[in-house]
GROMACS .gro file of C-alpha atoms in nm:
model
  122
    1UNK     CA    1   0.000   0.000   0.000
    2UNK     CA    2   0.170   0.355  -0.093
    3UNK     CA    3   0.143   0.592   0.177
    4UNK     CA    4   0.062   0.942   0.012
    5UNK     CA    5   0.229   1.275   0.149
    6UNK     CA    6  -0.130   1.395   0.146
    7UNK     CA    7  -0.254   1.376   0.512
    8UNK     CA    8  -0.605   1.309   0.484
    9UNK     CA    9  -0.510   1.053   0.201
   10UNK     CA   10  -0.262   0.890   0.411
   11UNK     CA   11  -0.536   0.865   0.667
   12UNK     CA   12  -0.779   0.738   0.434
   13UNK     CA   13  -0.538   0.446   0.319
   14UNK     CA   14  -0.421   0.371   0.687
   15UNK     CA   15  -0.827   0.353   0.793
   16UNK     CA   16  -0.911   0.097   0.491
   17UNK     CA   17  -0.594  -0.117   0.571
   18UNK     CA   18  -0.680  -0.113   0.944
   19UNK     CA   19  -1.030  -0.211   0.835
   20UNK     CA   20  -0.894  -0.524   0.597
   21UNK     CA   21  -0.720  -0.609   0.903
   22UNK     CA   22  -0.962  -0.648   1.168
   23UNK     CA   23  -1.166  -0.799   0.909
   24UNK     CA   24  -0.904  -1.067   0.886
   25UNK     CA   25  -0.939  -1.090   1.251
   26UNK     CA   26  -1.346  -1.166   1.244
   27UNK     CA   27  -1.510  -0.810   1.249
   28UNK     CA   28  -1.733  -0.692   0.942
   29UNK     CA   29  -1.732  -0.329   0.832
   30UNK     CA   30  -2.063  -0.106   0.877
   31UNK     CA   31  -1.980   0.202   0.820
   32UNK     CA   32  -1.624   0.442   0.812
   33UNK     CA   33  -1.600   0.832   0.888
   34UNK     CA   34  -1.930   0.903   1.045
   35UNK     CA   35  -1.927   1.278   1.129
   36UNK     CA   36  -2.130   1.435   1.445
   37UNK     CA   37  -2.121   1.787   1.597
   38UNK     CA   38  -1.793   1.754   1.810
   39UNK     CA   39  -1.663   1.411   1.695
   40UNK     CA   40  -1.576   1.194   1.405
   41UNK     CA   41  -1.565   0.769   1.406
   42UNK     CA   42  -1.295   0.643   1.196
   43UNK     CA   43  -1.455   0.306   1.205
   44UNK     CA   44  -1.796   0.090   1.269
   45UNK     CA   45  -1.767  -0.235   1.266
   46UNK     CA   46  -1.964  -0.520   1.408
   47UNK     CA   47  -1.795  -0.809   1.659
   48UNK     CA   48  -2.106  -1.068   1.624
   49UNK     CA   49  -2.378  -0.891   1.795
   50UNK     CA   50  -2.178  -0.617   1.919
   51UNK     CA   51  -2.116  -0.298   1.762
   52UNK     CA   52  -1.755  -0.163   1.781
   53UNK     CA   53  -1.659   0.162   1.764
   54UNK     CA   54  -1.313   0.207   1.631
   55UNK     CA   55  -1.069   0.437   1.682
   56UNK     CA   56  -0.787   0.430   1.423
   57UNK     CA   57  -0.422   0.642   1.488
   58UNK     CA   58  -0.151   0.624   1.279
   59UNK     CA   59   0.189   0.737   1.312
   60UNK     CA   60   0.508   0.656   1.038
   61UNK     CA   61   0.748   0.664   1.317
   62UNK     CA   62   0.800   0.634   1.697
   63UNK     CA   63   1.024   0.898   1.751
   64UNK     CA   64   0.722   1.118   1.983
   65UNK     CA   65   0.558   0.816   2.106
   66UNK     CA   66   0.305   0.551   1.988
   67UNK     CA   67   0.036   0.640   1.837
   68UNK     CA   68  -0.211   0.484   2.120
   69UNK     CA   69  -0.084   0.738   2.336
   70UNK     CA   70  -0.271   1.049   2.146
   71UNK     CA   71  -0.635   0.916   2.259
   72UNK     CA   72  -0.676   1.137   2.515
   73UNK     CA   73  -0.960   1.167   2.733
   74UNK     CA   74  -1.099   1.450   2.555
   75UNK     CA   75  -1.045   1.252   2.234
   76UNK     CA   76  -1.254   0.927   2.410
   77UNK     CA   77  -1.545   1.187   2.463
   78UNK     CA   78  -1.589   1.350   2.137
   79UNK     CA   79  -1.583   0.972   2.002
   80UNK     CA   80  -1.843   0.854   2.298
   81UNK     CA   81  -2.080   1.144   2.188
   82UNK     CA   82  -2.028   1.081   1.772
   83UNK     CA   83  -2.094   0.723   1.877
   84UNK     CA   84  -2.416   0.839   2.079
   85UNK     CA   85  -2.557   1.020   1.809
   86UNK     CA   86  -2.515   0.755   1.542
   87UNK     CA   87  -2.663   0.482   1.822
   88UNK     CA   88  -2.955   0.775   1.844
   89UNK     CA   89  -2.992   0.830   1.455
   90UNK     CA   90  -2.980   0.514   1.347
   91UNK     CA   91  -3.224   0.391   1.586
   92UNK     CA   92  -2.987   0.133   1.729
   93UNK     CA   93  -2.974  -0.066   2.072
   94UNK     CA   94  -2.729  -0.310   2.099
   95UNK     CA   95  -2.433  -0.405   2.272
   96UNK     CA   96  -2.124  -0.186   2.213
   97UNK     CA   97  -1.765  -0.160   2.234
   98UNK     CA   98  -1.437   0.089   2.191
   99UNK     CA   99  -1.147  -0.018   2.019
  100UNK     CA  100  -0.862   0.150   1.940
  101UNK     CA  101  -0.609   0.047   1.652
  102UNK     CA  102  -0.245   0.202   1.652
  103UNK     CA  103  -0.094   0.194   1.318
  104UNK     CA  104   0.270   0.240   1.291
  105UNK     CA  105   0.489   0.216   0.962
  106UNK     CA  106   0.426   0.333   0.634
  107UNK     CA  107   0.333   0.129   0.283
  108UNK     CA  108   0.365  -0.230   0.310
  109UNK     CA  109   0.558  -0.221   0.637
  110UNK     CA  110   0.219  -0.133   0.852
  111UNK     CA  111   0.202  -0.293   1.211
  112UNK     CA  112  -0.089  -0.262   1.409
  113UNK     CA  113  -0.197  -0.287   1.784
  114UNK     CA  114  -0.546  -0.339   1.896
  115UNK     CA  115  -0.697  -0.255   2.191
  116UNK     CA  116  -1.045  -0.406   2.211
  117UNK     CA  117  -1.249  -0.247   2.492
  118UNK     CA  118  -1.002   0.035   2.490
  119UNK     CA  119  -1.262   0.249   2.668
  120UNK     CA  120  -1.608   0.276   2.816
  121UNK     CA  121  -1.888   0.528   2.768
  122UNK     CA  122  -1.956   0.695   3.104
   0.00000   0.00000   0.00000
C-alpha cells in the first residue's frame, strides 16, 4: 500500500488497511467516517452482535511516542458522543464496544496494535 504525502489521504489508506485487518481478525465493516457535531468515528464495525466503535491512529514513526498514546480523554469523549448520536440516529440498541487500533509504519511495512475495549462510555 503507498502511503501518500497527502494527510487526509494517508489517513484514508491507513483507515481501509486497518479495516482489511480487523476484518481478517473476524469483524465486518458497517460504516467508516461518520461525522457528528464535536466528533468523528474512523470506524464501525460489528464483533457478532456487538457494535464496535473504532478508533484508528496512525503514526510513520515512533520517535514522539506511539500512536495509542494520542487518545486522550478529551479525544474518548468527542468519540463517545459521535458514537451516541449515530446509536440515536440510526435507531440502534445493541451491545457496544471501543477499540482502538495504533498503526505504525508506512506502505507495506504497517504494524498494528489493537486494543479491544479500549474504553467505556460513562
Amino acid at each position: 500500500m503507498a502511503i501518500r504525502s497527502n494527510p487526509r489521504q494517508r489517513g484514508q489508506l491507513v483507515e481501509q488497511a486497518t479495516a482489511r485487518w480487523l476484518a481478517e481478525r473476524g469483524l465486518t465493516l458497517v460504516a467508516s467516517n461518520r461525522h457528528a457535531k464535536g466528533g468523528e468515528i474512523d470506524l464501525i464495525m460489528r464483533d457478532g452482535e456487538t457494535l464496535v466503535f473504532v478508533e484508528v491512529r496512525h503514526r510513520q514513526r515512533q520517535d514522539y511516542g506511539h500512536p495509542l498514546e494520542t487518545v486522550t480523554a478529551a479525544k474518548q469523549r468527542r468519540i463517545i458522543k459521535a458514537a451516541r448520536f449515530y446509536l440515536h440516529t440510526q435507531r440502534l440498541s445493541c451491545p457496544c464496544r471501543f477499540d482502538v487500533v495504533g498503526v505504525t509504519g508506512s506502505h507495506s511495512e504497517l504494524e498494528f496494535d489493537w486494543i479491544r475495549a479500549a474504553f467505556d462510555a460513562y
